[in-house]
């Protein structure tokens, strides 16, 4: 039990959970509006797209890489899908658009995968380059403009609700989008992939030590390649869901999201150097950012302060965990010595 | 053992040491020739080159700062945040000191530059402390700081643009000197580039940050004050960014928290394309300056083809970056193999 | 009677025109402990890589258990029962012990899904084989070096290993841990497993191996029974040179100490350490890996400053909070791990040589005086006989011994009074070791005070006039080396 507790305190998740809880309680005490059905549903629904992105980026960061191209990738695939189906007068359900997005996402992810996995080029620079290429394809080749109408099937998918939560006091109601199910499924899938398959363990191993991973028998190149393919698919799904939920496609408004998503993942305890992190932490960190971005208004902080809070959160959060690492190293050294002394 | 590796003549020595720079020059020349063949009258005009020279210093200055950080093995994602915050504060200052007739007192412009540089320096030091003392990885520290600076800028302006500036400032920066030939923006950029070239190549600071970027542990064990070097570097980057903000302020005649947000990644692209290694310790300012030129030439050149969307520039830009990396990969790869396969120790 | 397990004959291997192996033979018998020795670059690691399937030989044959091997891959080698334990152990410090142990075998069976229960069983079985006690759920990053090595050994044993190749396994181990490792090796031998022990440490070769093979410059120099070997022959085979013993005798020792340490304490590392170092003498500090000796070096140089106590340089109390303070006080440190702590490998030899004194070569506004810098570099290259066609070349083009000289040169450029060396010859081959000792002795004769922190006792006895023995962070004994021998020092260390 004590050992379990000690191990728990060494992890990041409990702390981030406590911070999250404290923030929720603070908002609740100040506004009385946090733990209301409609607010919780609002947060859950606001979590879907950033949450999906975060899952992808979490896997990439654990592998020792990074991806800044996912917003451009998602924008390109969702725009191309929406535009093509609109032009074709498509009236069917969500399945075809989703399948198209996923195929395109996989293909574009594979581009990242080839450069990073097979050529071994630095992930940061490659994805910076592909991000630029994807954006150029969207704005140049596809001549992207804002699409105010989207195909009926996508519109439907965006407005369908699992259930509607109504706040008895204010009378406001919020819909729980169907896409939340997709999000939940991807959470489980990524959790399973990372914990119960050798593909996932290979990602952890690679993030720890790539040479050793290769020696141990992981196909590191192949693993990296498929990793970026998967991340491309998750990102493209997120892009399409966002289009559906917004009922329109604004080609550039996802661009620039990458940094806050990465920040959330890192706040959740994923080591930026790779090899460590968990789905739980990644979700908690993202949730923290989402709540700060969406709920500050509830405690009377004007929205103009949003960036200040998010920025401070990133600086303080990463600062505290950086300090922890330094302290942990020192403690470990001390512990070894005291153990040795005790033996002698 | 290195007998066979000895270059044959001075020219090939020069080439071997600056392979990357030569490649950039070749690409630029090829593009210039292409433009000459296809759109000579529209491209090769004085006004066209003057326009380019007044535009690129905005992001060019920021890229110079990012380069310094990258030489130390770090990165600066907060350049645009610093530029905007500095520009906004300067805009407030200019409005405050404006004379009743809308003109500016003589001291206003030098004072505005001093103020912006001071703001940039302070914000840069903040970054530097996060990186060196708190030991946050640079990518995260400057990312958070960027959000924070932008946030402060939003709070100060309520998210709106600060406009209706005294006209004197924009006029002064947008004017041309030396017989109405050289834009002031270019003068600022050239001055900063020369200062940085001097710092990197002629002073102990330059030697030290290259070595720090190569191996931070060895630098510490050689008695260098790594923390102080990092703070200095991020401070310089902050000053460069603030100067970039001053150029933006003049070019747009207004300041706003979200101006130039594409420049964050663009600066990194430029620096990497310029041959600076993201792992640190490598890169020359000549490469970065060439990469800045290349970007501007490509963009302006493409604009001379009305049938081609100017948005293609981003595609070309990313494509060029990937191409250069793959080229470097193959040439380094073969060089690396030669080096690795040489036995470590020759006979004593 | 003696059955060969692995027999390599006439193996050649060239890399881009460089002949790394020129027809070497190696014969390892079943159940024997065989030592492969040679200086850096002699071709021993190339041969290991050929045996383990990483490289293919250009010519020659390799037989394993009577069957000729042609074109094998690393996986084939593992399946045959050939296991290599690399110097870095190839463990994943971010994963748990359990996962580290089970990963390889699960992967070798091409499993796709993780069964954590089975993993635990595999891991339990693996540690049971050599009675290694460890928390299976602990992350490997929390283990000591020796424990990490045990993890690597346990992992190797899971594949019905028949030949285990250990690449310089003792480099980072304490004496006690080396003993424990040798016990394990003997146990493995008893199970009929052959061990190829790669080392250039003479005493280990004598202690553990039955037969030996020595390579030099890609050629087989000698193979035979270890019994027939002695230290002079060993050195000669390795280097092709003969070395006269060079016991250091201090000539002129100053009256006043150059460096005086009083009650220096760094909590958790060492306590109440006091000693004095005079000009012209070489003092040794020794102790087990965890005795605090390395931390003492770091504290003297200000990398990890001490919590209390005082350091006096030339009689003046000096507060050393960072390396810069130490350098100002004319104290330098040659760190243990030269490649990662002492050198900037991709940078030029010039930069490496003058970095510590670069501020002295600069004029106002810290602008470097280029003539001064060039003259200084020329002086240093000549003085230290650094063999390079052009000091503008990258430092990594130098051989190991020359790199060592660059590290020394860097500090001597600063006209230091005191030089602290942490493990000055760890990982250095015999020839270069000899050269380094010679340089150090000359420096001491020239009036410098030198502190050698090392657990290489022959090195301490040969070079130092006094030795301080650290144990669990305290100085247990101070001895004159004339009255000491290895056994006596060891008895105070343990």
GROMACS .gro file of N, CA, C and O in nm, chain C residues 251-289:
model
  156
  943UNK      N    1   5.948   1.587  -0.632
  943UNK     CA    2   6.080   1.644  -0.615
  943UNK      C    3   6.079   1.763  -0.521
  943UNK      O    4   6.141   1.763  -0.418
  944UNK      N    5   6.002   1.863  -0.560
  944UNK     CA    6   5.997   1.982  -0.475
  944UNK      C    7   5.854   2.004  -0.431
  944UNK      O    8   5.770   2.044  -0.513
  945UNK      N    9   5.827   1.978  -0.307
  945UNK     CA   10   5.692   2.000  -0.259
  945UNK      C   11   5.690   2.130  -0.179
  945UNK      O   12   5.774   2.152  -0.093
  946UNK      N   13   5.593   2.215  -0.214
  946UNK     CA   14   5.587   2.344  -0.147
  946UNK      C   15   5.548   2.327   0.000
  946UNK      O   16   5.488   2.228   0.038
  947UNK      N   17   5.584   2.426   0.079
  947UNK     CA   18   5.550   2.420   0.220
  947UNK      C   19   5.403   2.455   0.240
  947UNK      O   20   5.330   2.386   0.310
  948UNK      N   21   5.366   2.566   0.176
  948UNK     CA   22   5.227   2.610   0.188
  948UNK      C   23   5.141   2.528   0.092
  948UNK      O   24   5.182   2.505  -0.021
  949UNK      N   25   5.024   2.485   0.136
  949UNK     CA   26   4.938   2.410   0.044
  949UNK      C   27   4.879   2.501  -0.065
  949UNK      O   28   4.851   2.618  -0.040
  950UNK      N   29   4.863   2.443  -0.184
  950UNK     CA   30   4.795   2.515  -0.292
  950UNK      C   31   4.645   2.511  -0.269
  950UNK      O   32   4.573   2.606  -0.289
  951UNK      N   33   4.601   2.392  -0.230
  951UNK     CA   34   4.458   2.371  -0.210
  951UNK      C   35   4.439   2.313  -0.071
  951UNK      O   36   4.507   2.216  -0.033
  952UNK      N   37   4.354   2.376   0.004
  952UNK     CA   38   4.326   2.324   0.136
  952UNK      C   39   4.175   2.311   0.151
  952UNK      O   40   4.102   2.407   0.125
  953UNK      N   41   4.132   2.194   0.190
  953UNK     CA   42   3.988   2.170   0.206
  953UNK      C   43   3.961   2.143   0.352
  953UNK      O   44   4.030   2.062   0.414
  954UNK      N   45   3.865   2.216   0.409
  954UNK     CA   46   3.836   2.198   0.551
  954UNK      C   47   3.689   2.165   0.573
  954UNK      O   48   3.601   2.241   0.535
  955UNK      N   49   3.665   2.050   0.633
  955UNK     CA   50   3.531   2.008   0.673
  955UNK      C   51   3.427   2.021   0.561
  955UNK      O   52   3.314   2.063   0.584
  956UNK      N   53   3.466   1.990   0.442
  956UNK     CA   54   3.375   2.006   0.329
  956UNK      C   55   3.265   1.899   0.337
  956UNK      O   56   3.292   1.781   0.357
  957UNK      N   57   3.140   1.944   0.323
  957UNK     CA   58   3.027   1.852   0.334
  957UNK      C   59   2.927   1.880   0.223
  957UNK      O   60   2.892   1.995   0.198
  958UNK      N   61   2.883   1.774   0.156
  958UNK     CA   62   2.769   1.786   0.065
  958UNK      C   63   2.671   1.679   0.111
  958UNK      O   64   2.700   1.561   0.102
  959UNK      N   65   2.561   1.724   0.166
  959UNK     CA   66   2.468   1.631   0.232
  959UNK      C   67   2.428   1.517   0.140
  959UNK      O   68   2.387   1.539   0.028
  960UNK      N   69   2.442   1.396   0.194
  960UNK     CA   70   2.402   1.280   0.116
  960UNK      C   71   2.514   1.226   0.029
  960UNK      O   72   2.500   1.119  -0.028
  961UNK      N   73   2.624   1.300   0.017
  961UNK     CA   74   2.732   1.254  -0.070
  961UNK      C   75   2.862   1.233   0.007
  961UNK      O   76   2.918   1.125   0.006
  962UNK      N   77   2.909   1.339   0.073
  962UNK     CA   78   3.028   1.323   0.155
  962UNK      C   79   3.021   1.421   0.271
  962UNK      O   80   2.949   1.521   0.266
  963UNK      N   81   3.097   1.388   0.378
  963UNK     CA   82   3.088   1.469   0.499
  963UNK      C   83   3.226   1.497   0.556
  963UNK      O   84   3.312   1.408   0.557
  964UNK      N   85   3.245   1.619   0.599
  964UNK     CA   86   3.359   1.651   0.682
  964UNK      C   87   3.492   1.611   0.619
  964UNK      O   88   3.578   1.554   0.684
  965UNK      N   89   3.506   1.641   0.492
  965UNK     CA   90   3.629   1.602   0.421
  965UNK      C   91   3.732   1.714   0.436
  965UNK      O   92   3.703   1.829   0.406
  966UNK      N   93   3.850   1.681   0.487
  966UNK     CA   94   3.957   1.780   0.499
  966UNK      C   95   4.087   1.720   0.447
  966UNK      O   96   4.118   1.605   0.475
  967UNK      N   97   4.157   1.798   0.369
  967UNK     CA   98   4.290   1.755   0.325
  967UNK      C   99   4.363   1.874   0.265
  967UNK      O  100   4.304   1.982   0.247
  968UNK      N  101   4.491   1.856   0.236
  968UNK     CA  102   4.567   1.965   0.176
  968UNK      C  103   4.646   1.909   0.058
  968UNK      O  104   4.685   1.792   0.057
  969UNK      N  105   4.664   1.992  -0.043
  969UNK     CA  106   4.740   1.953  -0.160
  969UNK      C  107   4.847   2.058  -0.183
  969UNK      O  108   4.818   2.177  -0.187
  970UNK      N  109   4.972   2.014  -0.196
  970UNK     CA  110   5.084   2.109  -0.211
  970UNK      C  111   5.131   2.113  -0.355
  970UNK      O  112   5.108   2.017  -0.431
  971UNK      N  113   5.199   2.219  -0.388
  971UNK     CA  114   5.255   2.229  -0.522
  971UNK      C  115   5.358   2.119  -0.541
  971UNK      O  116   5.436   2.089  -0.450
  972UNK      N  117   5.359   2.056  -0.656
  972UNK     CA  118   5.461   1.956  -0.685
  972UNK      C  119   5.423   1.815  -0.645
  972UNK      O  120   5.499   1.723  -0.669
  973UNK      N  121   5.308   1.797  -0.585
  973UNK     CA  122   5.273   1.660  -0.549
  973UNK      C  123   5.147   1.614  -0.621
  973UNK      O  124   5.068   1.694  -0.668
  974UNK      N  125   5.134   1.482  -0.627
  974UNK     CA  126   5.012   1.423  -0.683
  974UNK      C  127   4.947   1.343  -0.571
  974UNK      O  128   5.010   1.255  -0.512
  975UNK      N  129   4.826   1.380  -0.537
  975UNK     CA  130   4.755   1.311  -0.430
  975UNK      C  131   4.640   1.233  -0.491
  975UNK      O  132   4.572   1.281  -0.582
  976UNK      N  133   4.623   1.112  -0.442
  976UNK     CA  134   4.513   1.029  -0.493
  976UNK      C  135   4.396   1.028  -0.397
  976UNK      O  136   4.415   1.036  -0.275
  977UNK      N  137   4.277   1.022  -0.451
  977UNK     CA  138   4.158   1.000  -0.368
  977UNK      C  139   4.091   0.877  -0.424
  977UNK      O  140   4.062   0.871  -0.544
  978UNK      N  141   4.068   0.779  -0.339
  978UNK     CA  142   4.005   0.659  -0.391
  978UNK      C  143   3.890   0.617  -0.301
  978UNK      O  144   3.877   0.665  -0.188
  979UNK      N  145   3.809   0.530  -0.350
  979UNK     CA  146   3.693   0.483  -0.276
  979UNK      C  147   3.603   0.411  -0.373
  979UNK      O  148   3.625   0.414  -0.494
  980UNK      N  149   3.501   0.345  -0.318
  980UNK     CA  150   3.407   0.276  -0.406
  980UNK      C  151   3.328   0.379  -0.485
  980UNK      O  152   3.329   0.498  -0.455
  981UNK      N  153   3.255   0.327  -0.584
  981UNK     CA  154   3.182   0.415  -0.673
  981UNK      C  155   3.089   0.508  -0.595
  981UNK      O  156   3.070   0.623  -0.631
   0.00000   0.00000   0.00000
